[in-house]
Tab-separated table of C-alpha atoms and ligand atoms in Angstrom:
chain	number	residue	atom	x	y	z
A	1	MET	CA	-145.695	-265.557	-22.406
A	2	THR	CA	-148.501	-266.080	-19.905
A	3	ARG	CA	-147.991	-265.057	-16.315
A	4	HIS	CA	-150.097	-266.739	-13.625
A	5	VAL	CA	-151.319	-264.567	-10.750
A	6	PRO	CA	-153.958	-265.037	-8.063
A	7	ALA	CA	-155.359	-261.512	-8.644
A	8	LEU	CA	-155.131	-259.080	-11.537
A	9	VAL	CA	-156.215	-255.441	-11.251
A	10	ILE	CA	-156.789	-253.666	-14.566
A	11	GLY	CA	-156.400	-249.872	-14.381
A	12	GLY	CA	-154.098	-247.887	-12.125
A	13	GLY	CA	-156.218	-244.880	-11.162
A	14	ILE	CA	-156.940	-244.362	-7.467
A	15	SER	CA	-159.570	-247.149	-7.535
A	16	GLY	CA	-157.252	-249.793	-8.965
A	17	LEU	CA	-154.250	-248.711	-6.896
A	18	VAL	CA	-156.152	-248.802	-3.595
A	19	CYS	CA	-157.719	-252.174	-4.397
A	20	ALA	CA	-154.331	-253.679	-5.370
A	21	TYR	CA	-152.652	-252.171	-2.300
A	22	ALA	CA	-155.317	-253.601	0.045
A	23	LEU	CA	-154.973	-257.039	-1.553
A	24	GLN	CA	-151.198	-256.958	-1.330
A	25	LYS	CA	-151.432	-255.868	2.311
A	26	ALA	CA	-153.692	-258.861	2.972
A	27	GLY	CA	-151.072	-261.192	1.515
A	28	VAL	CA	-152.766	-261.772	-1.852
A	29	GLU	CA	-150.256	-261.783	-4.703
A	30	VAL	CA	-151.527	-259.154	-7.095
A	31	LEU	CA	-150.542	-257.672	-10.445
A	32	LEU	CA	-151.816	-254.281	-11.640
A	33	VAL	CA	-151.688	-253.319	-15.304
A	34	GLU	CA	-151.971	-249.673	-16.281
A	35	ALA	CA	-152.282	-248.554	-19.901
A	36	SER	CA	-150.513	-245.214	-19.571
A	37	ALA	CA	-146.921	-244.426	-18.650
A	38	ARG	CA	-147.803	-243.426	-15.087
A	39	PRO	CA	-150.202	-244.726	-12.450
A	40	GLY	CA	-152.738	-242.293	-11.009
A	41	GLY	CA	-155.360	-241.915	-13.746
A	42	VAL	CA	-156.939	-238.466	-13.611
A	43	ILE	CA	-155.010	-237.582	-10.423
A	44	ASN	CA	-152.000	-235.809	-11.838
A	45	SER	CA	-149.953	-232.987	-10.294
A	46	ILE	CA	-147.154	-231.234	-12.158
A	47	SER	CA	-144.708	-228.435	-11.323
A	48	ARG	CA	-144.055	-225.840	-13.984
A	49	ASP	CA	-142.517	-222.346	-13.850
A	50	GLY	CA	-142.819	-222.255	-10.062
A	51	TYR	CA	-146.515	-223.300	-10.087
A	52	LEU	CA	-147.807	-226.548	-8.634
A	53	LEU	CA	-150.709	-227.574	-10.848
A	54	GLU	CA	-153.405	-230.178	-10.488
A	55	LEU	CA	-154.472	-231.328	-13.951
A	56	GLY	CA	-157.501	-233.231	-12.581
A	57	PRO	CA	-158.958	-233.037	-9.057
A	58	GLN	CA	-157.742	-229.932	-7.224
A	59	SER	CA	-158.277	-231.286	-3.688
A	60	PHE	CA	-160.346	-233.911	-1.890
A	61	SER	CA	-162.558	-234.281	1.172
A	62	GLY	CA	-160.617	-235.937	3.948
A	63	THR	CA	-162.513	-239.025	5.070
A	64	ALA	CA	-161.469	-241.204	8.028
A	65	GLN	CA	-160.566	-243.990	5.589
A	66	LEU	CA	-158.406	-241.691	3.487
A	67	ARG	CA	-156.633	-240.361	6.556
A	68	GLY	CA	-156.052	-243.934	7.745
A	69	LEU	CA	-154.656	-244.853	4.339
A	70	CYS	CA	-152.317	-241.834	4.403
A	71	SER	CA	-151.027	-242.869	7.854
A	72	GLU	CA	-150.377	-246.411	6.644
A	73	LEU	CA	-148.522	-245.085	3.622
A	74	GLY	CA	-146.444	-242.710	5.769
A	75	ILE	CA	-147.694	-239.580	3.990
A	76	ALA	CA	-150.068	-238.224	6.650
A	77	GLU	CA	-147.621	-235.497	7.668
A	78	GLN	CA	-147.595	-234.234	4.080
A	79	LEU	CA	-151.350	-233.596	4.142
A	80	LEU	CA	-152.440	-229.973	3.899
A	81	GLU	CA	-155.844	-228.734	5.006
A	82	ALA	CA	-157.610	-225.776	3.417
A	83	PRO	CA	-158.716	-223.051	5.858
A	84	PRO	CA	-161.970	-224.563	7.212
A	85	ARG	CA	-163.855	-221.277	7.116
A	86	ALA	CA	-162.773	-220.294	3.592
A	87	PRO	CA	-165.947	-218.854	2.084
A	88	ARG	CA	-167.349	-220.260	-1.139
A	89	TYR	CA	-168.920	-217.827	-3.540
A	90	VAL	CA	-171.587	-218.022	-6.172
A	91	LEU	CA	-172.118	-215.560	-9.001
A	92	ILE	CA	-175.484	-213.810	-8.613
A	93	ASN	CA	-176.487	-210.819	-10.726
A	94	GLY	CA	-172.881	-210.200	-11.735
A	95	ARG	CA	-171.520	-210.237	-8.151
A	96	LEU	CA	-169.768	-212.911	-6.116
A	97	ARG	CA	-171.924	-213.646	-3.057
A	98	ALA	CA	-170.944	-215.882	-0.122
A	99	VAL	CA	-172.803	-219.215	-0.072
A	100	PRO	CA	-174.690	-219.809	3.210
A	101	MET	CA	-173.007	-222.781	4.895
A	102	SER	CA	-175.335	-223.429	7.853
A	103	ALA	CA	-179.098	-223.683	8.426
A	104	PRO	CA	-179.299	-220.267	10.202
A	105	ALA	CA	-177.228	-218.669	7.403
A	106	PHE	CA	-179.598	-220.285	4.860
A	107	PHE	CA	-182.600	-218.693	6.565
A	108	LEU	CA	-180.968	-215.274	6.756
A	109	SER	CA	-179.442	-215.335	3.272
A	110	PRO	CA	-180.860	-212.813	0.778
A	111	LEU	CA	-179.770	-215.207	-1.996
A	112	ILE	CA	-182.547	-217.632	-1.157
A	113	ASP	CA	-186.185	-216.922	-1.816
A	114	GLY	CA	-189.047	-217.333	0.653
A	115	VAL	CA	-190.407	-220.359	-1.239
A	116	ALA	CA	-187.180	-222.312	-0.611
A	117	LYS	CA	-187.041	-221.197	3.037
A	118	TRP	CA	-190.661	-222.253	3.525
A	119	GLY	CA	-189.745	-225.544	1.821
A	120	LEU	CA	-187.130	-226.115	4.511
A	121	VAL	CA	-189.633	-225.384	7.284
A	122	ARG	CA	-192.096	-227.810	5.638
A	123	ASP	CA	-189.344	-230.408	5.421
A	124	ILE	CA	-188.423	-230.078	9.107
A	125	PHE	CA	-191.983	-230.176	10.460
A	126	GLY	CA	-193.861	-232.004	7.711
A	127	LYS	CA	-193.632	-235.239	5.813
A	128	SER	CA	-192.867	-235.871	2.163
A	129	VAL	CA	-192.543	-239.051	0.163
A	130	PRO	CA	-190.207	-239.411	-2.831
A	131	PRO	CA	-191.823	-240.783	-6.003
A	132	ASP	CA	-191.442	-244.513	-6.685
A	133	GLY	CA	-189.538	-244.007	-9.926
A	134	ASP	CA	-186.172	-242.362	-10.433
A	135	GLU	CA	-186.344	-238.596	-9.912
A	136	SER	CA	-183.923	-236.013	-11.320
A	137	VAL	CA	-182.087	-233.652	-8.982
A	138	ALA	CA	-183.924	-230.743	-10.622
A	139	SER	CA	-187.373	-232.326	-10.066
A	140	PHE	CA	-186.463	-233.086	-6.467
A	141	ILE	CA	-185.415	-229.489	-5.738
A	142	ARG	CA	-188.514	-228.095	-7.472
A	143	ARG	CA	-190.760	-230.512	-5.557
A	144	LYS	CA	-189.200	-229.725	-2.159
A	145	PHE	CA	-187.900	-226.148	-2.548
A	146	SER	CA	-187.824	-223.745	-5.480
A	147	ASP	CA	-186.612	-223.059	-9.020
A	148	GLN	CA	-184.450	-220.282	-7.690
A	149	LEU	CA	-182.619	-222.560	-5.252
A	150	LEU	CA	-182.031	-224.968	-8.130
A	151	ASP	CA	-180.567	-222.234	-10.320
A	152	ARG	CA	-178.527	-220.374	-7.711
A	153	LEU	CA	-177.126	-223.064	-5.432
A	154	VAL	CA	-177.984	-226.655	-6.329
A	155	GLY	CA	-177.202	-226.425	-10.062
A	156	PRO	CA	-173.759	-224.859	-9.419
A	157	PHE	CA	-173.051	-227.423	-6.675
A	158	VAL	CA	-173.949	-230.251	-9.068
A	159	SER	CA	-171.560	-228.690	-11.625
A	160	GLY	CA	-168.853	-228.640	-8.961
A	161	VAL	CA	-169.167	-232.333	-8.092
A	162	TYR	CA	-170.343	-234.078	-11.273
A	163	ALA	CA	-169.939	-231.397	-13.964
A	164	GLY	CA	-173.492	-232.636	-14.410
A	165	ASP	CA	-176.921	-231.489	-15.515
A	166	PRO	CA	-179.445	-231.473	-12.634
A	167	GLU	CA	-182.254	-232.121	-15.145
A	168	THR	CA	-180.779	-235.542	-15.967
A	169	LEU	CA	-178.836	-236.522	-12.833
A	170	SER	CA	-180.637	-239.098	-10.723
A	171	MET	CA	-181.267	-237.981	-7.142
A	172	ARG	CA	-181.125	-241.496	-5.705
A	173	SER	CA	-177.889	-242.373	-7.546
A	174	ALA	CA	-176.046	-239.063	-7.276
A	175	PHE	CA	-177.125	-238.143	-3.719
A	176	PRO	CA	-178.199	-241.456	-2.175
A	177	MET	CA	-178.021	-240.235	1.428
A	178	VAL	CA	-180.443	-237.378	0.809
A	179	HIS	CA	-182.798	-239.700	-1.059
A	180	GLU	CA	-182.617	-242.299	1.728
A	181	ALA	CA	-183.133	-239.634	4.399
A	182	GLU	CA	-186.396	-238.523	2.797
A	183	LYS	CA	-187.536	-242.070	2.095
A	184	ALA	CA	-186.863	-243.298	5.631
A	185	GLY	CA	-187.882	-240.245	7.644
A	186	GLY	CA	-190.268	-238.293	5.417
A	187	SER	CA	-187.886	-235.365	5.824
A	188	ILE	CA	-184.344	-234.718	4.622
A	189	VAL	CA	-183.322	-232.865	7.787
A	190	ARG	CA	-184.806	-235.384	10.242
A	191	GLY	CA	-183.578	-238.311	8.131
A	192	MET	CA	-180.028	-236.941	7.940
A	193	MET	CA	-180.005	-236.325	11.693
A	194	ARG	CA	-181.119	-239.908	12.258
A	195	LEU	CA	-178.383	-241.207	9.926
A	196	ALA	CA	-175.779	-239.070	11.739
A	197	LYS	CA	-176.890	-240.492	15.116
A	198	LYS	CA	-176.546	-244.049	13.796
A	199	LYS	CA	-172.909	-243.426	12.821
A	200	THR	CA	-170.476	-244.936	15.270
A	201	GLY	CA	-167.075	-243.498	16.187
A	202	PRO	CA	-166.110	-239.889	16.775
A	203	ARG	CA	-167.881	-237.235	14.728
A	204	GLU	CA	-165.838	-236.281	11.716
A	205	ARG	CA	-165.093	-232.676	10.883
A	206	PRO	CA	-165.287	-232.243	7.106
A	207	THR	CA	-161.947	-231.109	5.713
A	208	LEU	CA	-160.620	-230.209	2.307
A	209	ASN	CA	-157.165	-231.621	1.690
A	210	THR	CA	-154.256	-231.996	-0.639
A	211	PHE	CA	-150.569	-232.755	-0.062
A	212	ARG	CA	-147.577	-230.414	0.078
A	213	GLU	CA	-146.502	-231.702	-3.321
A	214	GLY	CA	-149.998	-232.142	-4.717
A	215	ASN	CA	-152.586	-234.935	-4.931
A	216	GLU	CA	-150.054	-237.036	-6.837
A	217	THR	CA	-148.428	-237.859	-3.465
A	218	LEU	CA	-151.216	-240.326	-2.730
A	219	VAL	CA	-151.046	-242.260	-6.004
A	220	ARG	CA	-147.238	-242.190	-6.008
A	221	ALA	CA	-147.125	-243.630	-2.474
A	222	LEU	CA	-149.543	-246.409	-3.430
A	223	ALA	CA	-147.571	-247.239	-6.572
A	224	ASN	CA	-144.310	-247.246	-4.575
A	225	ARG	CA	-145.767	-249.709	-2.081
A	226	LEU	CA	-146.957	-251.935	-4.913
A	227	GLY	CA	-143.503	-251.764	-6.499
A	228	ARG	CA	-142.985	-254.402	-9.181
A	229	ALA	CA	-146.637	-255.424	-8.935
A	230	VAL	CA	-147.447	-252.419	-11.149
A	231	LEU	CA	-146.889	-252.752	-14.886
A	232	THR	CA	-147.305	-249.427	-16.694
A	233	ARG	CA	-147.669	-249.003	-20.462
A	234	THR	CA	-149.601	-252.268	-20.401
A	235	SER	CA	-153.235	-252.426	-21.546
A	236	ALA	CA	-155.625	-255.252	-20.971
A	237	ALA	CA	-157.368	-256.038	-24.257
A	238	THR	CA	-159.741	-258.983	-23.739
A	239	ILE	CA	-160.882	-261.260	-20.955
A	240	TYR	CA	-161.822	-264.915	-21.554
A	241	LYS	CA	-163.054	-267.409	-19.025
A	242	GLN	CA	-160.937	-270.591	-18.889
A	243	ASN	CA	-162.211	-274.090	-18.207
A	244	ASP	CA	-160.802	-274.115	-14.663
A	245	GLY	CA	-162.846	-270.968	-13.847
A	246	SER	CA	-159.867	-268.598	-13.983
A	247	PHE	CA	-159.524	-265.776	-16.534
A	248	HIS	CA	-157.187	-265.345	-19.440
A	249	VAL	CA	-156.452	-261.651	-20.012
A	250	SER	CA	-154.589	-260.655	-23.151
A	251	LEU	CA	-152.279	-257.660	-22.820
A	252	GLU	CA	-150.896	-255.071	-25.199
A	253	GLY	CA	-147.533	-253.380	-24.540
A	254	GLY	CA	-145.322	-254.294	-21.580
A	255	GLY	CA	-143.386	-257.553	-21.246
A	256	ASN	CA	-146.174	-260.075	-20.743
A	257	GLU	CA	-148.496	-261.078	-23.561
A	258	SER	CA	-151.178	-262.425	-21.305
A	259	VAL	CA	-152.092	-263.134	-17.718
A	260	SER	CA	-153.978	-266.035	-16.271
A	261	ALA	CA	-155.682	-264.845	-13.080
A	262	LYS	CA	-157.993	-266.492	-10.585
A	263	ARG	CA	-159.551	-263.146	-9.812
A	264	VAL	CA	-159.845	-260.073	-12.005
A	265	ILE	CA	-160.759	-256.572	-10.865
A	266	CYS	CA	-161.632	-254.142	-13.656
A	267	ALA	CA	-160.892	-250.630	-12.374
A	268	THR	CA	-161.210	-248.949	-15.752
A	269	PRO	CA	-163.732	-246.395	-17.100
A	270	THR	CA	-167.002	-247.922	-18.314
A	271	ASP	CA	-166.226	-247.908	-22.062
A	272	VAL	CA	-163.014	-249.889	-21.480
A	273	THR	CA	-164.654	-252.188	-18.931
A	274	GLY	CA	-167.474	-252.880	-21.406
A	275	ARG	CA	-165.019	-253.834	-24.138
A	276	LEU	CA	-163.070	-256.040	-21.724
A	277	LEU	CA	-166.240	-257.877	-20.708
A	278	ALA	CA	-167.662	-258.167	-24.241
A	279	ARG	CA	-166.597	-261.800	-24.680
A	280	LEU	CA	-168.000	-262.777	-21.300
A	281	ASP	CA	-171.376	-261.063	-21.692
A	282	PRO	CA	-172.125	-258.741	-24.613
A	283	THR	CA	-175.075	-257.125	-22.800
A	284	CYS	CA	-172.667	-255.874	-20.134
A	285	GLU	CA	-170.822	-253.984	-22.844
A	286	SER	CA	-173.931	-252.101	-23.961
A	287	LEU	CA	-175.046	-251.463	-20.382
A	288	LEU	CA	-171.640	-250.064	-19.453
A	289	ALA	CA	-171.393	-248.080	-22.687
A	290	SER	CA	-174.674	-246.347	-21.862
A	291	VAL	CA	-173.107	-244.595	-18.833
A	292	GLU	CA	-172.550	-241.064	-20.109
A	293	TYR	CA	-169.490	-238.998	-19.267
A	294	ALA	CA	-169.058	-235.234	-19.165
A	295	ALA	CA	-166.019	-233.617	-20.757
A	296	VAL	CA	-164.236	-230.981	-18.689
A	297	ALA	CA	-161.410	-228.582	-19.522
A	298	VAL	CA	-159.221	-227.599	-16.583
A	299	VAL	CA	-157.698	-224.179	-17.179
A	300	SER	CA	-155.071	-222.901	-14.721
A	301	LEU	CA	-154.043	-219.264	-14.994
A	302	GLY	CA	-151.316	-217.432	-13.066
A	303	TYR	CA	-151.578	-213.697	-12.403
A	304	SER	CA	-149.335	-211.197	-10.716
A	305	LYS	CA	-151.145	-210.426	-7.432
A	306	LYS	CA	-150.793	-206.707	-8.082
A	307	ASP	CA	-152.995	-207.175	-11.161
A	308	VAL	CA	-155.831	-208.810	-9.179
A	309	GLY	CA	-158.176	-206.367	-7.445
A	310	HIS	CA	-160.177	-209.047	-5.597
A	311	SER	CA	-158.807	-210.290	-2.261
A	312	LEU	CA	-159.305	-213.956	-3.322
A	313	ASP	CA	-160.162	-214.724	0.284
A	314	GLY	CA	-161.841	-218.080	-0.081
A	315	PHE	CA	-162.270	-221.335	-1.891
A	316	GLY	CA	-163.386	-219.839	-5.192
A	317	PHE	CA	-166.744	-219.466	-6.912
A	318	LEU	CA	-169.376	-221.395	-8.815
A	319	VAL	CA	-171.456	-220.088	-11.690
A	320	PRO	CA	-175.203	-220.724	-12.170
A	321	ARG	CA	-176.000	-221.638	-15.777
A	322	SER	CA	-178.423	-218.695	-15.903
A	323	ALA	CA	-175.431	-216.300	-15.605
A	324	GLY	CA	-174.685	-217.021	-19.271
A	325	LEU	CA	-170.956	-217.743	-18.772
A	326	ARG	CA	-169.181	-220.861	-19.985
A	327	ILE	CA	-166.967	-221.364	-16.921
A	328	LEU	CA	-168.546	-223.693	-14.357
A	329	GLY	CA	-166.473	-222.278	-11.526
A	330	THR	CA	-163.017	-221.313	-10.365
A	331	VAL	CA	-160.842	-222.579	-7.531
A	332	TRP	CA	-158.429	-220.096	-5.957
A	333	ASN	CA	-155.602	-222.596	-5.480
A	334	SER	CA	-153.029	-220.223	-4.016
A	335	SER	CA	-155.514	-218.955	-1.403
A	336	LEU	CA	-156.238	-222.484	-0.185
A	337	PHE	CA	-152.805	-224.104	-0.061
A	338	PRO	CA	-149.223	-222.814	0.202
A	339	CYS	CA	-146.605	-223.134	-2.569
A	340	ARG	CA	-149.092	-223.367	-5.453
A	341	ALA	CA	-147.696	-220.213	-7.125
A	342	PRO	CA	-144.414	-218.245	-7.009
A	343	ASP	CA	-144.235	-215.385	-4.468
A	344	GLY	CA	-146.292	-212.428	-5.607
A	345	TYR	CA	-148.470	-214.513	-7.973
A	346	ALA	CA	-151.887	-216.122	-7.688
A	347	LEU	CA	-152.975	-219.423	-9.243
A	348	LEU	CA	-156.630	-219.775	-10.276
A	349	THR	CA	-158.112	-222.879	-11.897
A	350	ALA	CA	-161.336	-222.740	-13.872
A	351	PHE	CA	-163.480	-225.580	-15.220
A	352	VAL	CA	-165.220	-225.322	-18.574
A	353	GLY	CA	-167.621	-227.740	-20.250
A	354	GLY	CA	-169.537	-230.346	-18.299
A	355	ALA	CA	-172.767	-232.066	-19.267
A	356	THR	CA	-174.514	-228.820	-20.207
A	357	ASP	CA	-171.784	-227.553	-22.571
A	358	ALA	CA	-170.125	-230.477	-24.367
A	359	ALA	CA	-168.842	-228.186	-27.148
A	360	ALA	CA	-166.639	-226.158	-24.776
A	361	ALA	CA	-164.130	-228.945	-24.274
A	362	LYS	CA	-163.595	-229.061	-28.066
A	363	LEU	CA	-162.093	-225.546	-28.077
A	364	SER	CA	-158.339	-225.143	-28.522
A	365	SER	CA	-156.114	-224.473	-25.494
A	366	GLU	CA	-155.705	-220.864	-26.599
A	367	GLU	CA	-159.459	-220.379	-27.014
A	368	LEU	CA	-160.059	-221.925	-23.592
A	369	SER	CA	-157.493	-219.793	-21.765
A	370	ASN	CA	-158.749	-216.631	-23.516
A	371	LEU	CA	-162.343	-217.531	-22.654
A	372	VAL	CA	-161.524	-218.104	-18.988
A	373	HIS	CA	-159.522	-214.883	-18.700
A	374	ARG	CA	-162.294	-212.919	-20.455
A	375	GLU	CA	-164.959	-214.305	-18.101
A	376	ILE	CA	-163.095	-214.081	-14.768
A	377	ALA	CA	-161.275	-210.742	-15.303
A	378	PRO	CA	-164.324	-208.505	-14.648
A	379	LEU	CA	-165.464	-210.619	-11.685
A	380	LEU	CA	-162.106	-210.521	-9.901
A	381	SER	CA	-161.059	-207.027	-11.047
A	382	ILE	CA	-158.105	-208.429	-12.964
A	383	LYS	CA	-156.297	-205.640	-14.790
A	384	ASN	CA	-153.776	-207.576	-16.845
A	385	VAL	CA	-153.431	-210.758	-18.893
A	386	PRO	CA	-152.216	-213.946	-17.155
A	387	THR	CA	-148.475	-214.527	-17.022
A	388	PHE	CA	-148.932	-218.295	-16.912
A	389	CYS	CA	-151.408	-220.727	-18.379
A	390	ASN	CA	-151.986	-224.483	-18.516
A	391	VAL	CA	-154.922	-226.266	-20.146
A	392	THR	CA	-155.896	-229.931	-19.771
A	393	VAL	CA	-158.951	-231.333	-21.525
A	394	TRP	CA	-160.537	-234.524	-20.195
A	395	PRO	CA	-162.933	-235.773	-22.917
A	396	ARG	CA	-164.390	-238.328	-20.464
A	397	ALA	CA	-163.800	-236.553	-17.165
A	398	LEU	CA	-166.654	-237.662	-14.951
A	399	PRO	CA	-169.313	-240.386	-15.216
A	400	GLN	CA	-172.851	-239.058	-15.039
A	401	TYR	CA	-175.138	-240.720	-12.508
A	402	ASN	CA	-178.089	-239.976	-14.775
A	403	LEU	CA	-181.680	-241.215	-14.524
A	404	GLY	CA	-181.648	-245.013	-14.719
A	405	HIS	CA	-178.069	-245.282	-13.404
A	406	GLY	CA	-179.104	-247.429	-10.437
A	407	GLU	CA	-181.072	-249.832	-12.637
A	408	ARG	CA	-178.142	-250.047	-15.075
A	409	LEU	CA	-175.735	-250.925	-12.270
A	410	SER	CA	-178.148	-253.542	-10.894
A	411	ALA	CA	-178.512	-255.089	-14.357
A	412	ILE	CA	-174.707	-255.236	-14.733
A	413	ALA	CA	-174.329	-256.791	-11.260
A	414	GLN	CA	-176.958	-259.376	-12.171
A	415	LYS	CA	-175.153	-260.270	-15.418
A	416	LEU	CA	-171.868	-260.631	-13.535
A	417	GLU	CA	-173.349	-263.009	-10.966
A	418	ARG	CA	-172.261	-265.772	-13.349
A	419	PHE	CA	-168.650	-264.679	-12.789
A	420	PRO	CA	-168.133	-264.539	-9.034
A	421	SER	CA	-164.371	-264.045	-9.449
A	422	LEU	CA	-164.781	-260.916	-11.561
A	423	PHE	CA	-165.116	-257.563	-9.798
A	424	LEU	CA	-165.708	-253.954	-10.803
A	425	ALA	CA	-164.170	-250.893	-9.204
A	426	GLY	CA	-164.237	-247.251	-10.253
A	427	ASN	CA	-165.798	-243.849	-9.987
A	428	TYR	CA	-169.091	-244.784	-11.719
A	429	LEU	CA	-170.152	-247.096	-8.899
A	430	ARG	CA	-170.403	-245.324	-5.533
A	431	GLY	CA	-169.570	-241.705	-6.276
A	432	PRO	CA	-166.866	-239.918	-8.238
A	433	ALA	CA	-165.092	-238.259	-5.277
A	434	ILE	CA	-161.661	-239.620	-4.428
A	435	GLY	CA	-162.905	-240.625	-0.951
A	436	SER	CA	-165.796	-242.583	-2.507
A	437	CYS	CA	-163.432	-244.338	-4.944
A	438	VAL	CA	-161.185	-245.321	-2.015
A	439	GLU	CA	-164.170	-246.609	-0.022
A	440	GLN	CA	-165.462	-248.641	-2.958
A	441	ALA	CA	-162.023	-250.039	-3.827
A	442	LEU	CA	-161.424	-251.146	-0.231
A	443	ALA	CA	-164.852	-252.820	-0.183
A	444	VAL	CA	-164.006	-254.688	-3.410
A	445	ALA	CA	-160.686	-255.829	-1.937
A	446	GLU	CA	-162.607	-257.194	1.071
A	447	GLU	CA	-164.936	-259.107	-1.271
A	448	VAL	CA	-162.003	-260.497	-3.246
A	449	LYS	CA	-160.314	-261.597	-0.023
A	450	ALA	CA	-163.512	-263.176	1.267
A	451	LYS	CA	-163.931	-265.169	-1.933
A	452	ALA	CA	-160.256	-266.117	-1.914
A	453	GLY	CA	-160.500	-267.114	1.734
B	501	FAD	C1	-161.262	-232.584	-13.896
B	501	FAD	C2	-161.602	-233.413	-12.701
B	501	FAD	C3	-161.785	-232.802	-11.473
B	501	FAD	C4	-162.097	-233.567	-10.349
B	501	FAD	N1	-162.223	-232.956	-9.149
B	501	FAD	C5	-162.326	-233.711	-8.023
B	501	FAD	C6	-162.223	-233.123	-6.733
B	501	FAD	O1	-162.027	-231.913	-6.607
B	501	FAD	N2	-162.336	-233.936	-5.653
B	501	FAD	C7	-162.521	-235.275	-5.757
B	501	FAD	O2	-162.621	-235.968	-4.733
B	501	FAD	N3	-162.629	-235.859	-6.981
B	501	FAD	C8	-162.522	-235.120	-8.097
B	501	FAD	N4	-162.578	-235.704	-9.327
B	501	FAD	C9	-162.963	-237.116	-9.424
B	501	FAD	C10	-161.856	-238.104	-9.105
B	501	FAD	O3	-160.602	-237.542	-9.323
B	501	FAD	C11	-162.031	-239.334	-9.992
B	501	FAD	O4	-163.365	-239.801	-9.949
B	501	FAD	C12	-161.109	-240.491	-9.573
B	501	FAD	O5	-159.784	-240.056	-9.432
B	501	FAD	C13	-161.239	-241.611	-10.597
B	501	FAD	O6	-160.384	-242.684	-10.255
B	501	FAD	P1	-160.553	-244.086	-10.964
B	501	FAD	O7	-159.394	-244.909	-10.543
B	501	FAD	O8	-161.895	-244.651	-10.710
B	501	FAD	O9	-160.488	-243.794	-12.531
B	501	FAD	P2	-159.314	-243.210	-13.438
B	501	FAD	O10	-158.534	-242.194	-12.711
B	501	FAD	O11	-159.966	-242.825	-14.721
B	501	FAD	O12	-158.351	-244.467	-13.685
B	501	FAD	C14	-158.610	-245.471	-14.638
B	501	FAD	C15	-157.259	-245.977	-15.114
B	501	FAD	O13	-157.462	-247.072	-16.008
B	501	FAD	C16	-156.447	-246.997	-17.000
B	501	FAD	N5	-156.854	-247.812	-18.151
B	501	FAD	C17	-157.796	-247.516	-19.094
B	501	FAD	N6	-157.893	-248.522	-19.968
B	501	FAD	C18	-157.026	-249.483	-19.572
B	501	FAD	C19	-156.697	-250.778	-20.081
B	501	FAD	N7	-157.279	-251.301	-21.155
B	501	FAD	N8	-155.747	-251.507	-19.427
B	501	FAD	C20	-155.112	-251.004	-18.330
B	501	FAD	N9	-155.403	-249.771	-17.830
B	501	FAD	C21	-156.359	-249.037	-18.424
B	501	FAD	C22	-156.355	-245.513	-17.291
B	501	FAD	O14	-155.146	-245.199	-17.956
B	501	FAD	C23	-156.463	-244.934	-15.889
B	501	FAD	O15	-155.191	-244.781	-15.294
B	501	FAD	C24	-162.261	-234.972	-10.478
B	501	FAD	C25	-162.073	-235.588	-11.726
B	501	FAD	C26	-161.738	-234.821	-12.821
B	501	FAD	C27	-161.494	-235.494	-14.142
């Protein structure tokens, strides 16, 4: 049976859900097919033994768009905000040290060497020009600041956002605003100030959010609004172009065998998107397949608070690769948000793997939980084994915006010019953060509407 729809969204992660919701809100009849049993993709919150666990993202930065979306969906009052001054720590010489969060704190911090501080002075008062070609994050930091800053702060930060390797991540793709600031103003600080001045509307205070019942609230609310427009357990298999310019999409699972759609939005990871587009343009498949992903294991451990010597007063900590540990960092969930752990217990979530340690995510759940406990126990003065544990391994957790990423995306966009009714959405396009996915998905919905208009 072939169902005819004006717009088909393939993939029900946050990108696909937001795009479908925006289209439906604009009066475009839309169908969303999702391969798994539940919409939400990597955003997945579960309750177990009195703990509220996030299997993927632990929280998200509250952008104006996200807040607006939450208000529209009637879930704004369920938003929780982490204490804004919660310190973030980094492991230096075996001790957790607070990360400097402002320019004065940066200058006063004993964690940062004179070369990096002088680099900041040179940036503020001098002029630098980024190289013409793509530059890695590591090369950028070495050129502007110091090796030590790269190891102690930038590398761990890059692990926290991309689970990435600064030696291979592209500065202009992974941190486009910083790249643009230097390119336009000859200085990151002056350029960023200029960009901030150009922004219209009230100045936004950066916040770190989740919902009372976890990040799942957002994807559940979107799916509820979409209602019968969401078909779960239904995979798109192939896309063909039909003579009338519309697309025939064959499906596996679910009730419909195929869909004929005037517009198709692929909101799937790059490997799937590549396979879907293979019949339309085989080069797109290889271009998309060349986007690398990092595997990440998310290990949540629950401890009796009386067994934890550290006050856990903060966001958590990140680990420089030079520290020789396998954990990338740990979030102190129960310090940031209420009701994450039963009374008297603490919930900590560690990340293992990433682009610099692909083998870690191949360990068994038991090996991973033992490894995390072994590595965090001495740092947080933990005297006893965890009383609770949950391990989730994401073999393709996060796309890597590696050197050449921008050129790859441009080449894909060029190939797809022949198919103006085909659109891409997802976390490999404009940033992996939930806020960036929402922004990109809303922009795609606008494009779809404009072309439908
Ligand atoms: C471990 C981890 C921690 C993270 N931490 C944070 C964080 O703290 N803050 C933050 O902002 N972001 C974080 N992120 C990033 C953010 O969560 C993701 O980038 C974002 O949720 C991705 O959404 P998406 O819709 O683009 O992709 P996905 O969530 O991957 O959704 C794609 C969907 O497509 C479906 N699909 C696949 N193939 C098919 C097919 N053939 N047919 C139909 N459907 C198909 C999949 O089942 C999936 O539901 C984290 C991600 C991970 C994995």
